[in-house]
Coordinates of C-alpha atoms in Angstrom, one line a residue:
M1 CA -18.9 25.2 -18.5
E2 CA -17.0 25.3 -21.7
K3 CA -13.4 25.1 -20.5
I4 CA -11.3 24.1 -17.5
N5 CA -8.4 26.2 -16.3
G6 CA -5.8 25.5 -13.6
K7 CA -7.9 26.9 -10.8
I8 CA -10.9 24.8 -11.7
L9 CA -8.7 21.6 -12.1
K10 CA -7.2 22.2 -8.7
E11 CA -10.6 22.5 -7.1
M12 CA -11.6 19.3 -8.8
L13 CA -8.5 17.5 -7.5
E14 CA -9.0 18.8 -3.9
S15 CA -12.7 17.7 -4.0
G16 CA -11.8 14.2 -5.3
S17 CA -9.0 13.8 -2.7
S18 CA -11.3 14.8 0.1
N19 CA -14.1 12.5 -1.0
L20 CA -11.7 9.6 -1.3
N21 CA -10.2 10.3 2.1
N22 CA -13.6 10.5 3.7
H23 CA -14.5 7.1 2.4
K24 CA -11.2 5.3 2.5
K25 CA -12.4 2.9 5.3
D26 CA -15.4 2.0 3.2
V27 CA -13.0 1.1 0.3
D28 CA -10.8 -0.8 2.7
A29 CA -13.8 -2.9 3.8
L30 CA -14.3 -4.1 0.3
N31 CA -11.3 -6.4 0.6
V32 CA -12.3 -9.9 -0.7
F33 CA -10.3 -11.9 1.9
P34 CA -11.5 -11.3 5.4
V35 CA -8.0 -10.8 6.8
P36 CA -7.0 -7.8 8.9
D37 CA -5.0 -6.1 6.1
G38 CA -7.5 -4.6 3.7
D39 CA -5.7 -1.4 2.7
T40 CA -6.7 -0.4 -0.8
G41 CA -8.6 2.7 0.3
T42 CA -5.8 3.8 2.6
N43 CA -3.2 3.2 -0.1
M44 CA -5.2 5.2 -2.7
S45 CA -5.9 8.0 -0.2
L46 CA -2.2 8.3 0.9
T47 CA -1.2 8.3 -2.8
F48 CA -3.6 11.0 -3.8
T49 CA -2.9 13.1 -0.7
N50 CA 0.8 13.1 -1.6
G51 CA -0.1 14.4 -5.0
I52 CA -2.4 17.1 -3.7
S53 CA 0.2 18.2 -1.1
E54 CA 2.7 18.7 -3.9
V55 CA 0.2 20.8 -5.9
R56 CA -0.5 22.9 -2.8
K57 CA 3.2 23.5 -2.2
S58 CA 3.7 24.6 -5.8
G59 CA 1.2 27.5 -5.3
S60 CA 0.7 27.4 -9.1
E61 CA -2.6 27.9 -10.9
S62 CA -1.2 27.0 -14.3
L63 CA -3.0 23.9 -15.6
P64 CA 0.1 22.2 -17.1
V65 CA 2.1 22.9 -13.9
I66 CA -0.6 21.5 -11.7
A67 CA -1.0 18.4 -13.9
K68 CA 2.8 17.8 -13.9
T69 CA 3.2 18.4 -10.2
L70 CA 0.3 16.1 -9.4
S71 CA 1.7 13.4 -11.6
R72 CA 5.1 13.6 -9.9
G73 CA 3.5 13.6 -6.4
L74 CA 1.3 10.6 -7.2
L75 CA 4.3 8.8 -8.7
M76 CA 6.5 9.2 -5.6
G77 CA 3.7 8.7 -3.1
A78 CA 2.2 5.6 -4.8
R79 CA 1.5 2.8 -2.3
G80 CA 0.2 -0.6 -3.3
N81 CA -0.9 -1.8 -6.7
S82 CA -4.0 0.5 -6.6
G83 CA -1.9 3.5 -5.8
V84 CA 0.6 2.8 -8.6
I85 CA -2.3 2.4 -11.1
L86 CA -3.8 5.6 -9.9
S87 CA -0.5 7.4 -10.4
Q88 CA -0.3 6.0 -14.0
I89 CA -3.8 7.3 -14.8
F90 CA -2.8 10.8 -13.9
R91 CA 0.6 10.4 -15.6
G92 CA -1.3 9.8 -18.8
F93 CA -3.6 12.8 -18.1
N94 CA -0.5 14.9 -17.6
Q95 CA 1.1 13.8 -20.9
A96 CA -2.1 14.9 -22.8
V97 CA -2.5 18.4 -21.3
Q98 CA 1.1 19.7 -21.4
G99 CA 1.2 23.1 -23.2
K100 CA -2.5 23.8 -22.6
E101 CA -3.6 26.4 -20.1
E102 CA -7.2 25.5 -20.7
L103 CA -9.0 22.4 -21.7
D104 CA -12.3 22.2 -23.6
V105 CA -14.5 19.2 -23.0
R106 CA -13.0 17.1 -25.8
E107 CA -9.4 17.8 -24.7
F108 CA -10.3 16.8 -21.1
A109 CA -12.0 13.6 -22.3
E110 CA -8.9 12.8 -24.4
A111 CA -6.7 13.3 -21.4
M112 CA -8.7 10.9 -19.3
L113 CA -8.7 8.4 -22.1
N114 CA -4.9 8.7 -22.3
G115 CA -4.7 8.1 -18.6
S116 CA -6.6 4.8 -19.1
K117 CA -4.3 3.7 -21.8
L118 CA -1.1 4.4 -19.8
A119 CA -2.5 2.6 -16.8
Y120 CA -3.1 -0.6 -18.8
K121 CA 0.5 -0.4 -20.2
A122 CA 1.9 -0.2 -16.7
V123 CA 0.4 -3.5 -15.7
M124 CA 2.1 -6.6 -17.1
R125 CA -1.0 -8.8 -16.9
P126 CA -4.1 -6.6 -16.7
V127 CA -7.0 -8.1 -15.0
E128 CA -10.6 -7.1 -15.9
G129 CA -13.0 -6.4 -13.1
T130 CA -10.6 -4.0 -11.4
I131 CA -9.8 -0.3 -11.4
L132 CA -8.4 -0.7 -14.9
T133 CA -11.8 -1.8 -16.2
V134 CA -13.5 1.1 -14.4
I135 CA -11.2 3.8 -15.9
R136 CA -11.2 2.2 -19.4
E137 CA -15.0 1.8 -19.7
S138 CA -15.9 5.1 -18.1
S139 CA -13.4 7.1 -20.2
E140 CA -14.2 5.3 -23.4
N141 CA -18.0 5.5 -23.0
A142 CA -17.9 9.1 -21.9
Y143 CA -15.8 9.9 -25.0
A144 CA -18.3 8.1 -27.2
Y145 CA -21.0 10.2 -25.5
L146 CA -19.3 13.4 -26.9
E147 CA -19.2 11.9 -30.3
T148 CA -23.0 11.6 -30.4
N149 CA -23.5 14.8 -28.3
P150 CA -21.1 17.3 -29.7
E151 CA -22.8 20.2 -27.9
A152 CA -22.2 18.7 -24.5
D153 CA -20.4 20.8 -21.9
I154 CA -17.8 19.7 -19.3
E155 CA -20.5 19.2 -16.6
Q156 CA -22.5 16.9 -18.8
Y157 CA -19.4 15.0 -19.8
M158 CA -18.4 14.5 -16.1
T159 CA -21.9 13.4 -15.3
C160 CA -21.7 10.8 -18.0
M161 CA -18.3 9.6 -17.0
L162 CA -19.3 9.2 -13.4
E163 CA -22.5 7.3 -14.4
E164 CA -20.4 5.0 -16.6
A165 CA -17.8 4.5 -13.9
Q166 CA -20.5 3.5 -11.4
K167 CA -22.0 1.1 -14.0
S168 CA -18.6 -0.4 -14.6
L169 CA -17.9 -0.7 -10.9
D170 CA -21.3 -2.4 -10.3
H171 CA -20.4 -4.9 -13.0
T172 CA -17.0 -5.9 -11.7
P173 CA -18.4 -8.9 -9.7
E174 CA -19.6 -10.4 -13.1
L175 CA -16.0 -10.2 -14.4
L176 CA -14.3 -11.5 -11.2
P177 CA -16.0 -14.5 -9.6
V178 CA -14.2 -13.9 -6.3
L179 CA -15.9 -10.5 -6.0
K180 CA -19.3 -12.0 -6.7
E181 CA -18.9 -14.7 -4.1
A182 CA -17.8 -12.2 -1.5
H183 CA -20.7 -9.9 -2.5
V184 CA -18.4 -6.9 -3.0
V185 CA -17.4 -4.7 -5.9
D186 CA -13.7 -4.0 -6.7
S187 CA -12.1 -1.9 -4.1
G188 CA -9.7 0.0 -6.4
G189 CA -12.5 0.8 -8.8
S190 CA -14.6 2.0 -5.8
G191 CA -11.7 4.4 -4.9
L192 CA -11.6 5.8 -8.4
V193 CA -15.4 6.4 -8.4
R194 CA -15.0 8.4 -5.2
I195 CA -12.4 10.6 -6.9
L196 CA -14.7 11.1 -9.9
E197 CA -17.6 12.0 -7.6
G198 CA -15.4 14.7 -6.1
F199 CA -14.6 16.0 -9.6
K200 CA -18.3 16.3 -10.4
A201 CA -19.1 17.9 -7.1
A202 CA -16.5 20.6 -7.7
L203 CA -17.9 21.3 -11.2
D204 CA -21.4 21.5 -9.7
G205 CA -20.1 24.2 -7.2
K206 CA -20.4 21.8 -4.2
P207 CA -16.9 20.4 -3.7
F208 CA -16.3 17.9 -1.0
V209 CA -14.2 18.8 2.0
E210 CA -12.4 16.4 4.3
S211 CA -14.4 15.2 7.3
A212 CA -13.1 16.6 10.6
T213 CA -13.5 13.3 12.3
I214 CA -11.7 9.9 11.9
P215 CA -13.6 6.7 12.5
V216 CA -12.7 5.1 15.9
K217 CA -10.7 1.8 15.5
K218 CA -12.6 -1.0 17.1
E219 CA -10.0 -2.1 19.7
E220 CA -9.4 -1.6 23.3
K221 CA -7.1 1.3 24.0
S222 CA -4.0 0.6 26.1
D223 CA -1.1 2.7 27.4
K224 CA 1.3 -0.1 26.7
A225 CA 3.6 0.1 23.6
S226 CA 2.2 -1.5 20.6
G227 CA 2.1 -1.1 16.8
Y228 CA 4.2 1.7 15.5
R229 CA 5.8 4.7 17.3
T230 CA 5.2 7.4 14.7
E231 CA 7.1 10.8 14.7
F232 CA 7.2 13.7 12.3
I233 CA 8.3 17.3 12.1
L234 CA 6.2 19.3 9.6
E235 CA 6.3 22.9 8.4
M236 CA 2.8 24.3 7.7
N237 CA 2.1 26.1 4.4
D238 CA -0.2 29.1 4.2
A239 CA -3.2 27.0 3.5
G240 CA -2.3 24.7 6.4
M241 CA -1.9 27.7 8.8
K242 CA -5.4 28.9 7.9
S243 CA -7.1 25.5 8.4
F244 CA -5.1 24.3 11.4
N245 CA -7.1 23.7 14.6
E246 CA -5.1 22.3 17.5
E247 CA -8.1 21.0 19.4
R248 CA -9.4 19.2 16.3
I249 CA -6.1 17.6 15.4
R250 CA -5.6 16.4 19.0
K251 CA -9.0 14.8 18.9
N252 CA -8.4 13.0 15.6
L253 CA -5.0 11.8 16.7
G254 CA -6.5 10.5 20.0
R255 CA -8.8 8.2 18.0
L256 CA -5.7 6.7 16.3
G257 CA -3.4 5.9 19.2
N258 CA -2.0 7.0 22.5
K259 CA 1.1 8.4 24.3
I260 CA 0.7 11.6 22.1
T261 CA 3.2 14.4 22.4
L262 CA 2.1 17.3 20.1
I263 CA 4.2 20.6 20.0
I264 CA 3.2 23.6 17.9
E265 CA 5.9 26.2 17.4
D266 CA 4.9 29.0 14.9
R267 CA 4.6 27.1 11.6
I268 CA 6.2 23.9 12.9
I269 CA 4.3 20.8 14.1
K270 CA 6.2 18.2 16.1
L271 CA 4.4 14.9 16.8
R272 CA 5.3 11.7 18.6
M273 CA 2.7 8.9 19.3
N274 CA 2.0 5.2 19.3
T275 CA -0.5 3.9 16.8
M276 CA -1.5 0.8 14.8
M277 CA -2.3 3.1 11.8
P278 CA 0.8 5.2 11.0
G279 CA -0.5 5.9 7.5
D280 CA -3.6 7.6 8.9
V281 CA -1.5 9.7 11.2
L282 CA 0.7 10.8 8.3
T283 CA -2.5 11.6 6.3
I284 CA -3.6 14.0 9.0
G285 CA -0.3 15.8 9.1
Q286 CA 0.1 16.0 5.3
R287 CA -3.1 18.2 5.1
Y288 CA -1.2 21.1 6.7
G289 CA 2.1 21.3 4.9
E290 CA 5.5 19.6 4.1
F291 CA 7.2 16.9 6.2
K292 CA 10.7 17.8 7.2
K293 CA 11.3 14.5 9.0
V294 CA 9.3 11.2 9.3
Q295 CA 10.3 8.3 11.5
I296 CA 8.3 5.1 12.2
E297 CA 9.4 2.4 14.6
N298 CA 7.9 -1.1 14.9
I299 CA 7.5 -1.5 18.7
Q300 CA 6.6 -4.3 21.1
D301 CA 6.6 -4.5 24.8
D302 CA 9.1 -7.3 25.0
L303 CA 11.4 -6.1 22.3
K304 CA 13.7 -3.1 22.1
P305 CA 12.3 -0.6 19.6
S306 CA 14.2 -0.6 16.3
I307 CA 14.3 2.5 14.0
I308 CA 13.7 1.3 10.4
Q309 CA 13.1 4.2 8.1
D310 CA 15.8 6.5 9.4
E311 CA 18.5 4.0 10.3
P312 CA 21.9 5.5 9.6
V313 CA 24.0 4.0 6.8
K314 CA 27.7 4.3 6.9
Q315 CA 29.2 5.9 3.8
V316 CA 31.8 3.6 2.4
E317 CA 33.4 3.0 -1.0
E318 CA 30.9 1.9 -3.6
K319 CA 30.4 -1.8 -3.5
E320 CA 29.3 -4.3 -6.1
Y321 CA 25.9 -5.3 -4.5
G322 CA 23.3 -4.0 -2.2
I323 CA 20.0 -5.5 -1.0
I324 CA 16.8 -3.8 0.1
S325 CA 14.0 -5.8 1.7
V326 CA 10.6 -5.0 3.0
A327 CA 9.6 -6.4 6.4
A328 CA 7.4 -5.8 9.5
G329 CA 8.4 -7.3 12.8
E330 CA 11.7 -6.7 14.6
G331 CA 12.7 -10.4 14.5
I332 CA 12.1 -10.6 10.8
E333 CA 14.0 -7.3 10.2
K334 CA 16.9 -8.7 12.2
L335 CA 16.9 -11.9 10.1
F336 CA 17.1 -9.9 6.8
R337 CA 20.0 -7.9 8.2
E338 CA 21.8 -11.1 9.1
Y339 CA 21.3 -12.3 5.6
R340 CA 23.2 -9.3 4.0
T341 CA 20.3 -6.9 3.6
D342 CA 21.6 -3.3 3.7
I343 CA 18.2 -1.5 4.2
V344 CA 15.0 -2.9 5.7
V345 CA 12.1 -0.8 4.6
S346 CA 9.3 -0.9 7.2
G347 CA 6.1 -2.3 5.8
G348 CA 4.1 -5.3 4.7
Q349 CA 0.5 -6.2 4.7
T350 CA -0.8 -3.4 6.8
M351 CA 1.4 -0.6 5.6
N352 CA 2.7 -0.7 2.0
P353 CA 5.8 1.4 1.4
S354 CA 5.6 4.1 -1.2
T355 CA 7.7 4.6 -4.3
S356 CA 9.4 7.4 -2.5
D357 CA 10.3 5.1 0.4
F358 CA 12.1 2.8 -2.0
V359 CA 13.8 5.7 -3.8
T360 CA 15.1 6.9 -0.4
A361 CA 16.4 3.5 0.5
I362 CA 18.1 3.2 -2.9
K363 CA 19.9 6.5 -2.3
K364 CA 21.3 5.1 1.0
V365 CA 22.8 2.0 -0.6
N366 CA 26.1 2.8 -2.2
A367 CA 26.3 -0.1 -4.6
R368 CA 26.3 -0.7 -8.4
H369 CA 23.7 -3.4 -8.4
I370 CA 20.8 -3.3 -6.0
Y371 CA 18.3 -6.0 -5.4
I372 CA 14.9 -5.1 -4.1
L373 CA 12.8 -7.8 -2.3
P374 CA 9.2 -6.5 -1.9
N375 CA 8.1 -9.7 -0.1
N376 CA 4.4 -8.9 -0.8
S377 CA 2.5 -9.0 -4.1
N378 CA 0.9 -5.6 -3.3
I379 CA 4.3 -3.9 -3.1
I380 CA 6.0 -5.1 -6.2
M381 CA 4.6 -2.4 -8.5
A382 CA 5.8 0.4 -6.2
A383 CA 9.2 -1.2 -6.1
K384 CA 9.4 -1.4 -9.9
Q385 CA 8.2 2.2 -10.2
A386 CA 11.1 3.3 -7.9
A387 CA 13.5 1.3 -10.1
D388 CA 12.1 3.1 -13.2
V389 CA 12.6 6.6 -11.8
T390 CA 16.2 5.9 -10.4
E391 CA 19.1 6.8 -12.7
G392 CA 22.7 5.7 -12.6
K393 CA 22.2 2.4 -10.7
D394 CA 21.3 -1.1 -11.8
I395 CA 18.1 -1.9 -9.8
I396 CA 16.8 -5.5 -9.9
V397 CA 13.3 -6.1 -8.4
L398 CA 12.8 -9.7 -7.6
E399 CA 9.1 -10.5 -7.3
T400 CA 9.1 -12.0 -3.9
K401 CA 5.6 -12.3 -2.6
S402 CA 6.2 -13.5 0.9
I403 CA 8.8 -13.2 3.8
P404 CA 10.0 -16.8 3.3
Q405 CA 10.6 -16.2 -0.4
G406 CA 12.6 -13.0 0.5
L407 CA 14.7 -14.8 3.1
S408 CA 15.4 -17.7 0.8
A409 CA 16.5 -15.3 -1.9
C410 CA 18.9 -13.6 0.5
I411 CA 20.4 -16.9 1.6
S412 CA 21.0 -17.8 -2.1
F413 CA 22.8 -14.5 -2.8
N414 CA 26.6 -14.9 -3.4
P415 CA 28.6 -11.6 -3.2
D416 CA 31.3 -13.2 -5.3
A417 CA 29.0 -14.3 -8.2
T418 CA 28.1 -12.4 -11.3
V419 CA 24.8 -10.5 -11.5
E420 CA 23.4 -13.0 -14.0
D421 CA 24.3 -16.0 -11.7
N422 CA 23.0 -14.3 -8.6
T423 CA 19.7 -13.3 -10.2
A424 CA 19.2 -16.8 -11.6
A425 CA 20.0 -18.4 -8.2
M426 CA 17.8 -16.1 -6.3
K427 CA 14.9 -16.6 -8.7
D428 CA 15.3 -20.4 -8.4
A429 CA 15.3 -20.1 -4.6
I430 CA 12.1 -18.1 -4.7
A431 CA 10.4 -20.6 -7.0
N432 CA 11.2 -23.5 -4.5
V433 CA 9.5 -21.9 -1.5
R434 CA 5.9 -22.6 -0.4
T435 CA 4.4 -20.1 2.0
G436 CA 1.8 -20.6 4.6
Q437 CA 0.2 -18.0 7.0
I438 CA -2.1 -18.2 10.0
T439 CA -4.5 -15.3 10.7
Y440 CA -8.1 -14.6 11.7
A441 CA -11.2 -13.4 9.9
I442 CA -12.5 -9.9 10.6
K443 CA -15.9 -10.4 9.0
D444 CA -18.4 -13.0 7.8
T445 CA -18.0 -13.9 4.1
S446 CA -17.7 -16.7 1.6
V447 CA -14.5 -17.6 -0.3
D448 CA -14.2 -20.4 -2.8
G449 CA -17.6 -21.8 -1.7
R450 CA -16.5 -21.9 2.0
E451 CA -18.3 -20.0 4.7
I452 CA -16.1 -18.0 7.0
H453 CA -17.2 -16.3 10.2
E454 CA -15.7 -13.4 12.1
G455 CA -13.1 -14.7 14.5
D456 CA -12.4 -17.9 12.6
Y457 CA -8.7 -18.8 12.1
M458 CA -7.6 -19.3 8.6
G459 CA -4.7 -21.0 7.0
L460 CA -3.4 -19.4 3.8
F461 CA -1.4 -21.5 1.4
D462 CA 0.3 -18.9 -0.8
K463 CA -2.8 -16.7 -1.7
D464 CA -5.5 -19.4 -1.1
I465 CA -7.5 -19.9 2.1
V466 CA -7.2 -23.7 2.5
V467 CA -8.1 -24.2 6.2
I468 CA -10.8 -22.6 8.3
E469 CA -11.1 -23.6 12.0
K470 CA -12.1 -22.2 15.4
D471 CA -8.8 -23.2 17.0
K472 CA -5.5 -21.5 16.0
M473 CA -3.3 -24.6 16.6
E474 CA -5.6 -27.0 14.7
T475 CA -5.6 -24.5 11.8
A476 CA -1.8 -24.4 11.8
K477 CA -1.4 -28.1 11.9
K478 CA -3.8 -28.7 9.1
L479 CA -2.1 -26.1 7.0
I480 CA 1.3 -27.7 7.5
D481 CA -0.2 -31.1 6.4
Q482 CA -1.3 -29.5 3.1
M483 CA 2.1 -27.8 2.6
M484 CA 4.3 -30.8 3.2
D485 CA 5.2 -33.5 0.7
E486 CA 7.9 -36.1 0.3
D487 CA 10.3 -33.5 -1.1
S488 CA 10.0 -31.1 1.8
E489 CA 13.4 -30.7 3.5
I490 CA 13.3 -27.5 5.5
V491 CA 10.5 -25.8 7.4
T492 CA 10.9 -22.2 8.6
L493 CA 8.5 -21.4 11.4
I494 CA 8.2 -17.6 12.1
R495 CA 6.4 -16.7 15.3
G496 CA 4.1 -13.7 15.1
K497 CA 3.3 -11.1 17.7
D498 CA 0.2 -12.8 19.1
A499 CA 1.6 -16.3 19.2
T500 CA 3.1 -17.7 22.5
E501 CA 6.3 -19.6 23.0
E502 CA 4.2 -22.7 24.1
E503 CA 2.2 -22.6 20.9
T504 CA 5.4 -22.3 18.8
A505 CA 7.0 -25.2 20.6
E506 CA 3.9 -27.3 20.1
L507 CA 3.9 -26.7 16.4
E508 CA 7.7 -27.4 16.1
E509 CA 7.1 -30.7 17.9
Y510 CA 4.2 -31.6 15.6
I511 CA 6.4 -31.0 12.5
S512 CA 9.3 -33.0 13.9
E513 CA 7.2 -36.0 14.9
N514 CA 5.3 -36.2 11.6
Y515 CA 7.8 -35.2 8.9
E516 CA 11.4 -35.8 8.1
A517 CA 12.4 -32.2 7.8
D518 CA 14.6 -29.7 9.6
V519 CA 12.7 -27.1 11.5
D520 CA 14.1 -23.6 11.9
V521 CA 12.2 -21.5 14.5
Q522 CA 12.4 -17.7 14.5
N523 CA 10.7 -15.1 16.6
G524 CA 9.5 -12.7 13.9
G525 CA 7.3 -10.4 15.9
Q526 CA 5.2 -9.7 12.8
P527 CA 1.7 -8.2 13.1
V528 CA -1.4 -9.7 11.5
Y529 CA -0.1 -13.3 11.1
S530 CA 0.3 -15.6 14.1
F531 CA 2.6 -17.8 12.2
I532 CA 4.4 -17.5 8.8
I533 CA 5.6 -20.9 7.5
G534 CA 8.1 -21.5 4.7
V535 CA 8.6 -24.9 3.2
E536 CA 11.5 -25.8 0.9

């Protein structure tokens, strides 16, 4: 093949998206830390699916239009650091192809190379051994291949790029010791390779299509309310109408949750269900058309459900300040609201919000200066990307990496202070917080020379696993011992969904008896972590 037009590019993108979606759980499983929150594959799949959905809706077969539409869709749908980087790769690709209805092999190679360069620029401190390395080495080496093989066609170039990407991915453990110790390759790089595999398959005339089945989640099904109540109203497009199969979608949804109500009215799909994986539910729906409404509730049996994403905001006169925080767990969400947060975006470790989620929240806050508290290191880039695409408002993203940091920043906020003073005070508060978390291992692995077995409890001090025990309470107490010092004055103990009142009381008593610090106990109701501990 000598040239790529819009129709061929669209086929490549569809194939890449399908292959990534079919293997997203494999990519998720590459998470280095054995905690139940590996979501790189899911984030990349949701990001790319949003881009492809926008391309389908456009109905265009013009190459520049497809590239621009894809770029915008990826930008707004980007979730997690891997999703943001992926969006930047294709933003660079889009910049290079504007005004060109066809691309020869060299122009295509230059566009991929530009995507690599833009992705590196988007990351403040690029780390080698990640998706960045894979896109850089594969695009550079494939471009060099064209220099020595000027007669090569697009299929040969794509074969070379995929081979170089796989080599680069296989080498990532040599660049990042943590990958080598865990015996895995980089998850983001793996997701990129899946996309490139899809590109090559389409060029070879054998494009990937999405699997009709969804892997069954390994957990006992129950009719009781748990996880997230997920609802959407979707209007099917022409392609969605042709591919829609009610029996198949009911089967796939049944694998993801329970209490399913599915109504089909002409081109409209209405769904309501309970699930632990709302992102996967949205991915299924997004294949068929455009969402008209999406609503996700964090629900528990012992707590009244609270609507997060669609919570109404009273329209009042523009105020000086607004705060947007990310949280999961009704108790934590309530805390943020009590500490002057205007909008709580639903999300955290297991469900990273997209750029679009932040943009929507920003639009709801009628304020001149808006602080965003991501409260998770994997959400910061999406928050910053939302700030970049928002015009007319002063958006300040504070790099909070944990719930205790976010809460402390809110407490330090003073509505009567200047922006400069508030920003400085909130940053100081963030810097003075140490965060601990108790969770369990979902697989056998080795981290920092320590053997971890499935089912073990782990104590995380900031991002490091510092305690590994069979008993939850012993793990929590040992973690607290490592976190406390002579300057520790306040301990915030946030109880998770799977922790009991008795366990919480035992831990509170342990802190009070052993340390001269005030203990603030809160029922957070968060998933994944039995306890979140903040020390100031």
